[in-house]
Short mmCIF file of C-alpha atoms and ligand atoms in Angstrom, two decimals:
data_model
loop_
_atom_site.label_atom_id
_atom_site.label_comp_id
_atom_site.label_asym_id
_atom_site.label_seq_id
_atom_site.Cartn_x
_atom_site.Cartn_y
_atom_site.Cartn_z
CA UNK A 27 29.49 29.53 -7.93
CA UNK A 28 29.26 30.39 -11.78
CA UNK A 29 30.08 27.94 -14.61
CA UNK A 30 33.63 28.11 -15.74
CA UNK A 31 33.52 26.08 -18.90
CA UNK A 32 34.45 22.62 -19.81
CA UNK A 33 38.08 22.75 -19.48
CA UNK A 34 37.68 23.69 -16.04
CA UNK A 35 36.10 20.60 -14.72
CA UNK A 36 36.50 17.92 -17.51
CA UNK A 37 38.69 15.11 -16.65
CA UNK A 38 41.98 14.06 -18.08
CA UNK A 39 40.46 12.39 -21.18
CA UNK A 40 38.70 15.75 -21.96
CA UNK A 41 34.83 14.33 -21.66
CA UNK A 42 32.47 15.95 -19.26
CA UNK A 43 31.42 13.60 -16.50
CA UNK A 44 28.07 12.81 -15.55
CA UNK A 45 26.83 10.60 -12.55
CA UNK A 46 23.31 9.23 -11.76
CA UNK A 47 21.47 7.79 -8.98
CA UNK A 48 17.75 6.49 -8.74
CA UNK A 49 15.46 6.67 -5.88
CA UNK A 50 12.14 4.37 -5.72
CA UNK A 51 10.75 1.97 -8.28
CA UNK A 52 12.02 -0.24 -11.19
CA UNK A 53 10.42 2.18 -13.56
CA UNK A 54 12.67 4.75 -12.27
CA UNK A 55 15.75 2.38 -12.62
CA UNK A 56 14.55 1.85 -16.30
CA UNK A 57 14.28 5.58 -16.88
CA UNK A 58 17.58 6.40 -15.29
CA UNK A 59 19.42 3.84 -17.52
CA UNK A 60 17.72 5.56 -20.68
CA UNK A 61 18.93 8.77 -19.41
CA UNK A 62 22.18 7.54 -18.66
CA UNK A 63 22.44 6.27 -22.15
CA UNK A 64 21.53 9.35 -23.73
CA UNK A 65 24.50 11.18 -22.03
CA UNK A 66 26.83 8.49 -22.88
CA UNK A 67 26.03 8.73 -26.65
CA UNK A 68 26.25 12.46 -26.40
CA UNK A 69 29.85 12.10 -25.34
CA UNK A 70 29.66 12.26 -21.55
CA UNK A 71 31.83 9.76 -19.42
CA UNK A 72 29.47 8.14 -16.87
CA UNK A 73 31.17 7.83 -13.44
CA UNK A 74 29.82 6.54 -10.12
CA UNK A 75 27.78 8.79 -8.06
CA UNK A 76 29.92 9.15 -5.37
CA UNK A 77 32.76 10.18 -7.67
CA UNK A 78 33.60 13.89 -8.64
CA UNK A 79 31.51 14.48 -11.73
CA UNK A 80 30.40 17.65 -13.57
CA UNK A 81 26.84 17.06 -13.84
CA UNK A 82 24.76 14.96 -11.28
CA UNK A 83 21.23 13.64 -12.39
CA UNK A 84 18.99 12.38 -9.41
CA UNK A 85 16.00 10.64 -10.43
CA UNK A 86 13.80 11.30 -7.25
CA UNK A 87 10.80 9.54 -5.67
CA UNK A 88 7.78 10.80 -3.48
CA UNK A 89 6.21 7.55 -2.39
CA UNK A 90 6.82 8.15 1.23
CA UNK A 91 8.07 11.13 3.07
CA UNK A 92 11.26 8.91 3.64
CA UNK A 93 11.71 8.60 -0.12
CA UNK A 94 11.58 12.05 -0.60
CA UNK A 95 13.88 13.13 2.09
CA UNK A 96 16.34 10.65 0.58
CA UNK A 97 15.80 12.39 -2.71
CA UNK A 98 16.91 15.59 -1.26
CA UNK A 99 19.68 14.01 0.54
CA UNK A 100 21.08 12.70 -2.64
CA UNK A 101 21.12 16.24 -3.95
CA UNK A 102 23.09 17.61 -0.93
CA UNK A 103 25.24 14.71 -1.49
CA UNK A 104 26.15 15.79 -5.14
CA UNK A 105 26.76 19.35 -3.99
CA UNK A 106 29.12 18.04 -1.47
CA UNK A 107 31.07 15.75 -3.62
CA UNK A 108 31.68 18.43 -6.23
CA UNK A 109 30.31 22.05 -5.39
CA UNK A 110 30.96 23.30 -8.97
CA UNK A 111 28.72 20.40 -10.58
CA UNK A 112 25.45 21.05 -12.06
CA UNK A 113 22.60 19.05 -10.36
CA UNK A 114 19.67 17.83 -12.33
CA UNK A 115 16.53 16.58 -10.71
CA UNK A 116 13.69 14.69 -12.30
CA UNK A 117 11.42 11.94 -10.84
CA UNK A 118 8.14 12.08 -8.67
CA UNK A 119 9.67 14.24 -5.92
CA UNK A 120 10.81 16.98 -8.44
CA UNK A 121 7.33 16.70 -10.18
CA UNK A 122 5.74 17.11 -6.77
CA UNK A 123 7.65 20.30 -6.30
CA UNK A 124 6.57 21.57 -9.47
CA UNK A 125 2.92 20.77 -8.80
CA UNK A 126 3.38 22.63 -5.66
CA UNK A 127 5.24 25.39 -7.10
CA UNK A 128 8.18 25.12 -4.64
CA UNK A 129 11.85 25.49 -5.73
CA UNK A 130 13.85 22.36 -5.28
CA UNK A 131 16.58 23.55 -3.08
CA UNK A 132 20.21 22.77 -4.61
CA UNK A 133 18.90 21.69 -8.19
CA UNK A 134 20.05 23.69 -11.22
CA UNK A 135 17.54 22.11 -13.54
CA UNK A 136 14.11 20.50 -12.67
CA UNK A 137 12.81 18.19 -15.34
CA UNK A 138 9.12 17.34 -15.16
CA UNK A 139 8.29 13.44 -15.14
CA UNK A 140 6.62 13.36 -18.28
CA UNK A 141 9.62 14.90 -20.27
CA UNK A 142 12.19 12.95 -18.19
CA UNK A 143 13.72 11.04 -21.00
CA UNK A 144 14.41 14.37 -22.73
CA UNK A 145 16.82 15.26 -19.75
CA UNK A 146 19.84 15.76 -21.84
CA UNK A 147 18.00 18.42 -23.91
CA UNK A 148 16.68 19.97 -20.90
CA UNK A 149 20.26 20.25 -19.34
CA UNK A 150 22.02 21.20 -22.64
CA UNK A 151 19.50 24.06 -23.11
CA UNK A 152 20.19 25.24 -19.57
CA UNK A 153 24.13 24.80 -19.98
CA UNK A 154 24.96 24.92 -23.63
CA UNK A 155 28.86 25.16 -22.50
CA UNK A 156 28.50 21.79 -21.31
CA UNK A 157 28.10 19.90 -24.43
CA UNK A 158 30.71 17.60 -25.27
CA UNK A 159 32.97 18.71 -28.26
CA UNK A 160 32.34 15.36 -30.26
CA UNK A 161 29.75 12.86 -29.69
CA UNK A 162 31.46 9.51 -29.05
CA UNK A 163 28.62 6.97 -29.34
CA UNK A 164 27.53 4.29 -26.93
CA UNK A 165 30.19 3.28 -24.49
CA UNK A 166 29.85 0.28 -22.08
CA UNK A 167 27.82 1.86 -19.21
CA UNK A 168 28.31 1.61 -15.34
CA UNK A 169 24.94 -0.31 -14.95
CA UNK A 170 25.81 -2.88 -17.54
CA UNK A 171 27.39 -6.01 -16.46
CA UNK A 172 24.35 -7.09 -14.77
CA UNK A 173 22.29 -10.35 -14.90
CA UNK A 174 18.88 -8.98 -15.11
CA UNK A 175 17.62 -5.91 -16.95
CA UNK A 176 14.68 -3.77 -16.32
CA UNK A 177 12.18 -3.49 -19.33
CA UNK A 178 9.41 -0.92 -18.93
CA UNK A 179 6.35 -1.60 -20.77
CA UNK A 180 3.66 0.72 -19.28
CA UNK A 181 3.49 4.03 -17.72
CA UNK A 182 1.18 5.92 -15.44
CA UNK A 183 -1.68 5.09 -12.95
CA UNK A 184 -5.13 6.15 -12.68
CA UNK A 185 -6.16 3.86 -9.55
CA UNK A 186 -5.65 6.88 -7.16
CA UNK A 187 -5.37 4.90 -3.86
CA UNK A 188 -6.01 7.67 -1.10
CA UNK A 189 -2.54 7.59 0.27
CA UNK A 190 -0.58 7.52 -2.98
CA UNK A 191 0.86 10.44 -5.02
CA UNK A 192 1.95 8.60 -8.06
CA UNK A 193 -1.29 9.10 -10.10
CA UNK A 194 -0.59 13.01 -9.58
CA UNK A 195 3.25 12.78 -10.63
CA UNK A 196 2.73 10.01 -13.39
CA UNK A 197 -0.87 10.84 -14.60
CA UNK A 198 -0.55 9.62 -18.30
CA UNK A 199 -1.62 5.99 -18.90
CA UNK A 200 0.76 4.53 -21.73
CA UNK A 201 1.64 1.16 -23.07
CA UNK A 202 4.60 0.93 -25.05
CA UNK A 203 4.09 -0.84 -28.56
CA UNK A 204 4.49 -4.57 -28.21
CA UNK A 205 7.13 -4.49 -31.38
CA UNK A 206 9.24 -1.78 -29.54
CA UNK A 207 9.52 -3.80 -26.29
CA UNK A 208 10.36 -7.02 -28.30
CA UNK A 209 13.11 -5.19 -30.14
CA UNK A 210 14.46 -3.95 -26.87
CA UNK A 211 14.35 -7.56 -25.37
CA UNK A 212 16.27 -8.60 -28.22
CA UNK A 213 18.96 -6.35 -27.82
CA UNK A 214 19.10 -7.39 -24.20
CA UNK A 215 19.42 -10.97 -25.21
CA UNK A 216 22.02 -10.00 -27.66
CA UNK A 217 24.01 -8.27 -24.96
CA UNK A 218 24.17 -11.20 -22.70
CA UNK A 219 21.20 -10.52 -20.46
CA UNK A 220 19.36 -13.72 -19.32
CA UNK A 221 16.26 -12.23 -17.51
CA UNK A 222 14.31 -9.06 -18.22
CA UNK A 223 12.23 -7.69 -15.52
CA UNK A 224 8.78 -6.37 -16.97
CA UNK A 225 8.29 -3.06 -15.26
CA UNK A 226 5.22 -0.66 -15.32
CA UNK A 227 3.57 1.65 -12.73
CA UNK A 228 0.35 -0.39 -13.25
CA UNK A 229 1.65 -3.24 -15.37
CA UNK A 230 -1.64 -5.17 -15.54
CA UNK A 231 -3.29 -1.91 -17.35
CA UNK A 232 -1.02 -2.61 -20.28
CA UNK A 233 -3.08 -3.17 -23.54
CA UNK A 234 -4.57 -1.73 -26.76
CA UNK A 235 -6.62 1.17 -25.03
CA UNK A 236 -3.27 2.94 -24.03
CA UNK A 237 -1.11 2.40 -27.30
CA UNK A 238 0.13 -1.10 -27.13
CA UNK A 239 -0.71 -1.42 -30.92
CA UNK A 240 -3.25 -4.38 -30.23
CA UNK A 241 -1.48 -6.50 -27.65
CA UNK A 242 -2.85 -7.32 -24.32
CA UNK A 243 -0.37 -7.78 -21.43
CA UNK A 244 -0.68 -11.71 -22.16
CA UNK A 245 0.07 -11.15 -25.86
CA UNK A 246 2.85 -9.06 -25.02
CA UNK A 247 4.57 -11.72 -22.44
CA UNK A 248 3.82 -14.53 -25.06
CA UNK A 249 5.58 -12.67 -27.88
CA UNK A 250 8.67 -12.01 -25.53
CA UNK A 251 8.81 -15.76 -24.36
CA UNK A 252 8.80 -17.09 -28.09
CA UNK A 253 10.78 -14.50 -29.65
CA UNK A 254 13.14 -12.38 -27.47
CA UNK A 255 15.58 -14.87 -26.81
CA UNK A 256 15.75 -14.15 -22.86
CA UNK A 257 15.77 -17.15 -20.57
CA UNK A 258 13.73 -15.55 -17.96
CA UNK A 259 11.00 -13.04 -17.89
CA UNK A 260 9.64 -11.61 -14.60
CA UNK A 261 6.80 -9.49 -13.87
CA UNK A 262 8.08 -6.71 -11.35
CA UNK A 263 4.71 -5.90 -9.26
CA UNK A 264 1.39 -6.41 -10.24
CA UNK A 265 -1.81 -5.46 -8.55
CA UNK A 266 -3.96 -8.40 -7.28
CA UNK A 267 -7.08 -7.93 -9.55
CA UNK A 268 -4.91 -7.91 -12.40
CA UNK A 269 -3.29 -11.33 -12.02
CA UNK A 270 -5.90 -12.84 -14.32
CA UNK A 271 -6.37 -16.67 -15.35
CA UNK A 272 -4.32 -15.90 -18.52
CA UNK A 273 -1.57 -14.44 -16.49
CA UNK A 274 -1.67 -17.36 -14.11
CA UNK A 275 -1.57 -19.73 -17.05
CA UNK A 276 1.75 -18.16 -18.36
CA UNK A 277 3.37 -18.80 -14.94
CA UNK A 278 2.11 -22.43 -15.02
CA UNK A 279 3.46 -22.82 -18.51
CA UNK A 280 6.79 -21.29 -17.65
CA UNK A 281 6.55 -18.17 -19.91
CA UNK A 282 7.09 -15.98 -16.81
CA UNK A 283 8.82 -17.13 -13.79
CA UNK A 284 6.70 -18.56 -10.95
CA UNK A 285 7.05 -15.50 -8.63
CA UNK A 286 4.53 -13.05 -8.13
CA UNK A 287 5.15 -9.63 -6.14
CA UNK A 288 1.52 -8.59 -5.43
CA UNK A 289 1.17 -5.39 -3.13
CA UNK A 290 -1.33 -6.30 -0.14
CA UNK A 291 -1.06 -2.91 1.85
CA UNK A 292 -3.25 -4.12 4.63
CA UNK A 293 -5.14 -7.37 5.72
CA UNK A 294 -8.05 -5.56 6.85
CA UNK A 295 -11.12 -4.96 5.04
CA UNK A 296 -12.03 -1.53 6.39
CA UNK A 297 -8.56 0.01 5.90
CA UNK A 298 -8.51 -1.42 2.38
CA UNK A 299 -11.44 0.16 1.63
CA UNK A 300 -10.23 3.50 3.20
CA UNK A 301 -7.03 3.27 1.09
CA UNK A 302 -9.12 2.73 -1.96
CA UNK A 303 -7.81 -0.55 -2.75
CA UNK A 304 -10.08 -2.56 -4.87
CA UNK A 305 -10.29 -6.05 -3.10
CA UNK A 306 -10.99 -7.56 0.02
CA UNK A 307 -8.80 -9.72 2.30
CA UNK A 308 -10.55 -12.94 1.43
CA UNK A 309 -9.87 -12.06 -2.34
CA UNK A 310 -6.21 -11.78 -1.67
CA UNK A 311 -6.16 -14.97 0.28
CA UNK A 312 -8.25 -16.83 -2.31
CA UNK A 313 -5.63 -15.72 -5.23
CA UNK A 314 -2.59 -16.63 -3.32
CA UNK A 315 -4.11 -20.25 -2.78
CA UNK A 316 -5.01 -20.61 -6.52
CA UNK A 317 -1.48 -19.53 -7.30
CA UNK A 318 -0.25 -22.24 -4.92
CA UNK A 319 -2.51 -24.89 -6.53
CA UNK A 320 -2.06 -24.01 -10.14
CA UNK A 321 1.58 -22.88 -10.38
CA UNK A 322 4.46 -25.38 -9.37
CA UNK A 323 7.07 -23.69 -6.91
CA UNK A 324 5.45 -20.30 -7.06
CA UNK A 325 6.35 -17.92 -4.36
CA UNK A 326 4.55 -14.63 -3.53
CA UNK A 327 6.21 -11.58 -2.16
CA UNK A 328 4.62 -8.26 -1.30
CA UNK A 329 4.31 -4.60 -0.11
CA UNK A 330 2.70 -3.86 3.31
CA UNK A 331 1.95 -0.39 4.85
CA UNK A 332 1.68 0.28 8.54
CA UNK A 333 0.17 3.34 10.56
CA UNK A 334 -2.51 4.02 7.99
CA UNK A 335 -4.59 6.84 9.47
CA UNK A 336 -7.71 4.40 10.07
CA UNK A 337 -5.36 1.54 10.96
CA UNK A 338 -5.86 0.42 14.81
CA UNK A 339 -4.67 -2.21 16.88
CA UNK A 340 -7.28 -4.59 15.70
CA UNK A 341 -6.84 -3.84 12.08
CA UNK A 342 -3.02 -4.18 12.42
CA UNK A 343 -3.91 -7.61 13.82
CA UNK A 344 -5.91 -8.30 10.79
CA UNK A 345 -2.69 -8.06 8.65
CA UNK A 346 -0.69 -10.20 10.98
CA UNK A 347 -3.23 -12.80 10.47
CA UNK A 348 -3.33 -12.40 6.79
CA UNK A 349 0.49 -13.06 6.54
CA UNK A 350 0.16 -16.04 8.70
CA UNK A 351 -2.56 -17.46 6.35
CA UNK A 352 -0.73 -16.39 2.86
CA UNK A 353 3.09 -16.98 4.03
CA UNK A 354 4.85 -14.53 1.87
CA UNK A 355 8.48 -15.44 0.81
CA UNK A 356 9.16 -11.91 1.20
CA UNK A 357 7.49 -8.71 2.60
CA UNK A 358 8.58 -4.94 2.15
CA UNK A 359 7.14 -3.24 5.31
CA UNK A 360 7.05 0.57 5.00
CA UNK A 361 5.13 3.35 7.01
CA UNK A 362 2.50 5.65 6.02
CA UNK A 363 3.41 9.21 5.64
CA UNK A 364 1.10 11.82 4.26
CA UNK A 365 1.50 12.71 0.84
CA UNK A 366 0.71 16.32 -0.50
CA UNK A 367 -2.73 16.60 -2.24
CA UNK A 368 -3.77 12.90 -1.66
CA UNK A 369 -7.21 12.44 0.13
CA UNK A 370 -5.24 10.79 3.23
CA UNK A 371 -3.13 13.76 3.57
CA UNK A 372 -6.40 15.55 4.70
CA UNK A 373 -6.77 12.88 7.36
CA UNK A 374 -3.79 13.78 9.55
CA UNK A 375 -1.12 11.22 10.76
CA UNK A 376 -2.68 10.14 13.98
CA UNK A 377 -0.80 6.80 14.45
CA UNK A 378 2.40 8.15 16.56
CA UNK A 379 5.88 7.41 14.93
CA UNK A 380 6.65 5.25 18.04
CA UNK A 381 3.51 3.01 17.31
CA UNK A 382 4.45 2.76 13.47
CA UNK A 383 7.98 1.80 14.44
CA UNK A 384 6.69 -0.97 16.88
CA UNK A 385 3.95 -2.36 14.13
CA UNK A 386 6.76 -2.28 11.36
CA UNK A 387 9.13 -4.29 13.56
CA UNK A 388 6.44 -6.68 14.53
CA UNK A 389 5.24 -7.26 11.29
CA UNK A 390 9.13 -7.53 9.80
CA UNK A 391 9.81 -10.22 12.41
CA UNK A 392 6.51 -12.24 11.60
CA UNK A 393 7.10 -11.97 7.79
CA UNK A 394 11.01 -12.68 7.94
CA UNK A 395 10.20 -16.19 10.12
CA UNK A 396 7.62 -16.98 7.64
CA UNK A 397 9.83 -16.20 4.62
CA UNK A 398 12.47 -18.44 6.10
CA UNK A 399 10.09 -21.30 6.28
CA UNK A 400 8.84 -20.73 2.89
CA UNK A 401 12.36 -20.74 1.58
CA UNK A 402 13.36 -24.19 3.57
CA UNK A 403 10.61 -25.87 1.84
CA UNK A 404 12.88 -26.22 -1.11
CA UNK A 405 15.85 -27.60 0.56
CA UNK A 406 17.13 -30.80 -1.17
CA UNK A 407 15.83 -29.65 -4.40
CA UNK A 408 18.22 -28.68 -7.44
CA UNK A 409 17.23 -25.42 -8.80
CA UNK A 410 18.12 -23.15 -11.51
CA UNK A 411 20.06 -20.00 -10.52
CA UNK A 412 21.13 -17.05 -12.35
CA UNK A 413 24.31 -16.21 -10.84
CA UNK A 414 25.05 -12.32 -10.13
CA UNK A 415 28.34 -10.70 -10.51
CA UNK A 416 29.65 -10.25 -6.94
CA UNK A 417 31.43 -12.64 -4.76
CA UNK A 418 30.89 -12.84 -1.13
CA UNK A 419 34.01 -12.41 1.48
CA UNK A 420 33.78 -15.99 2.10
CA UNK A 421 34.10 -16.94 -1.51
CA UNK A 422 30.45 -17.79 -2.27
CA UNK A 423 28.68 -16.77 -5.46
CA UNK A 424 25.36 -15.60 -5.24
CA UNK A 425 21.92 -15.73 -7.38
CA UNK A 426 18.36 -16.07 -7.50
CA UNK A 427 16.27 -18.80 -8.35
CA UNK A 428 13.43 -18.37 -10.92
CA UNK A 429 11.02 -18.08 -7.87
CA UNK A 430 13.10 -15.58 -6.14
CA UNK A 431 14.90 -17.59 -3.81
CA UNK A 432 18.46 -16.06 -2.69
CA UNK A 433 21.31 -19.02 -3.11
CA UNK A 434 25.03 -18.83 -2.39
CA UNK A 435 27.27 -21.72 -3.37
CA UNK A 436 31.03 -22.34 -4.00
CA UNK A 437 32.15 -22.43 -7.73
CA UNK A 438 34.55 -20.65 -10.23
CA UNK A 439 34.17 -16.96 -11.29
CA UNK A 440 33.42 -18.11 -14.76
CA UNK A 441 29.83 -19.17 -13.52
CA UNK A 442 28.93 -15.36 -12.91
CA UNK A 443 26.27 -14.11 -15.00
CA UNK A 444 25.20 -17.54 -16.03
CA UNK A 445 22.41 -19.93 -15.22
CA UNK A 446 23.53 -23.07 -13.06
CA UNK A 447 21.94 -25.77 -11.17
CA UNK A 448 22.46 -25.53 -7.48
CA UNK A 449 21.57 -28.40 -4.99
CA UNK A 450 20.14 -26.52 -2.06
CA UNK A 451 21.27 -27.78 1.06
CA UNK A 452 20.89 -25.38 4.23
CA UNK A 453 19.13 -22.33 5.11
CA UNK A 454 20.43 -19.24 7.17
CA UNK A 455 18.92 -15.94 7.69
CA UNK A 456 16.48 -16.49 4.54
CA UNK A 457 19.55 -17.34 2.27
CA UNK A 458 20.00 -20.91 0.90
CA UNK A 459 23.38 -22.42 0.68
CA UNK A 460 24.03 -25.23 -1.77
CA UNK A 461 26.27 -27.10 -3.93
CA UNK A 462 26.83 -26.37 -7.48
CA UNK A 463 25.82 -28.97 -9.86
CA UNK A 464 27.82 -29.28 -13.05
CA UNK A 465 26.11 -29.11 -16.41
CA UNK A 466 26.86 -32.95 -17.16
CA UNK A 467 25.54 -33.69 -13.48
CA UNK A 468 22.53 -31.76 -13.84
CA UNK A 469 21.70 -33.41 -17.24
CA UNK A 470 22.03 -36.97 -15.68
CA UNK A 471 19.85 -35.95 -12.72
CA UNK A 472 17.08 -34.82 -15.17
CA UNK A 473 17.32 -38.21 -16.99
CA UNK A 474 17.26 -40.07 -13.85
CA UNK A 475 13.87 -37.99 -12.55
CA UNK A 476 12.46 -38.59 -16.28
CA UNK A 477 12.94 -42.37 -16.01
S1 SF4 B 508 -2.22 1.20 -7.62
FE1 SF4 B 508 -2.41 2.48 -5.94
S2 SF4 B 508 -0.27 2.49 -4.83
FE2 SF4 B 508 0.02 1.68 -6.97
S3 SF4 B 508 0.82 3.44 -8.14
FE3 SF4 B 508 -1.66 3.28 -8.49
S4 SF4 B 508 -2.34 4.77 -6.90
FE4 SF4 B 508 -0.41 4.22 -6.21
#
């Protein structure tokens, strides 16, 4: 249907509406927030993705075929919600379509990944009639009001794991200058955020060679810990060979939280080699042991792939065995799917969907049980919890400890988005239930433990 001009679709206050959704990783989430802010500053009203809007922006993901399918579903959903709206896609699935020379069905504008932050300009060049009459400046965004902000520090991957399309869709290795990251972190602290999650496609590659302005990743974290005003810094996901001694020291000293998300992918040496992963299972086990020894209260979470073309039953058993040894707090289990242009794409997909399903369920059951045990180790402790904005139906508030334990407790609404002390009393389905310890009581407990 042809575009009929701003008055046809704009809402009652006359601003064109824009809606956003993100598939995939924290880097994508960060970038969506930046795109959203550019639309807000240009005068668009930001509305939820399931509401009628004049433009829908979908930041897509191609990491698995399921992520790609969800990205395309989001495009169809937008068209259903408002058939007259314009649909803009960017992100890795959109980039993959550009690489293959395919059309992205249902999209009016496809913005290449490297130009993602210029999505507004690309959209307005295609549809100049959509430009708001006057710029209204920044408005409170639908994504604000959170306790935790994502802070992108690095982009690009040059590892080329054999199953992964990301080095093709995000090829440029870039580190943000440390001064820019610090300025953004200070702004987040001023806006009331307590925690920043430092994200990058290959965050451990942050450094002077790719534009940090001379800072190593350790320098950056130290700078943020000392000068940003944020109470908590978290590293979103880091490759195991990039968890260096200085990074471990930062966690031991409390400059980043004692929680590491380290992708494992497989616990079998041959599969790891076939995947192009640059470590062996014993290296991974040793690293997790060292973390436990050196960093008080540390927890480790991970990603594991099942059904890689060379993963047989024996290799899968090796992964189960590693999980029993390492005892992850949480594991994200996902299934291999061939990605266009990757080496593994040429190896076919010999593990049947039923077998992949069986392995995924078996692994998830094992890691869920282990994760519950890992959480129960903290029962009886009083821990610092960053309280989220939601209230559960049973009236409990929910939050996360520094080391990524999910905690629920009863307390006044005024505790939302603040750091509180909670004594952990019970565990159910991996969630810890506890009792709020008021600030005065927490202080007296601290004095008792010091004495
Ligand atoms: S490290 Fe491997 S899995 Fe991670 S983004 Fe790079 S190529 Fe993909």
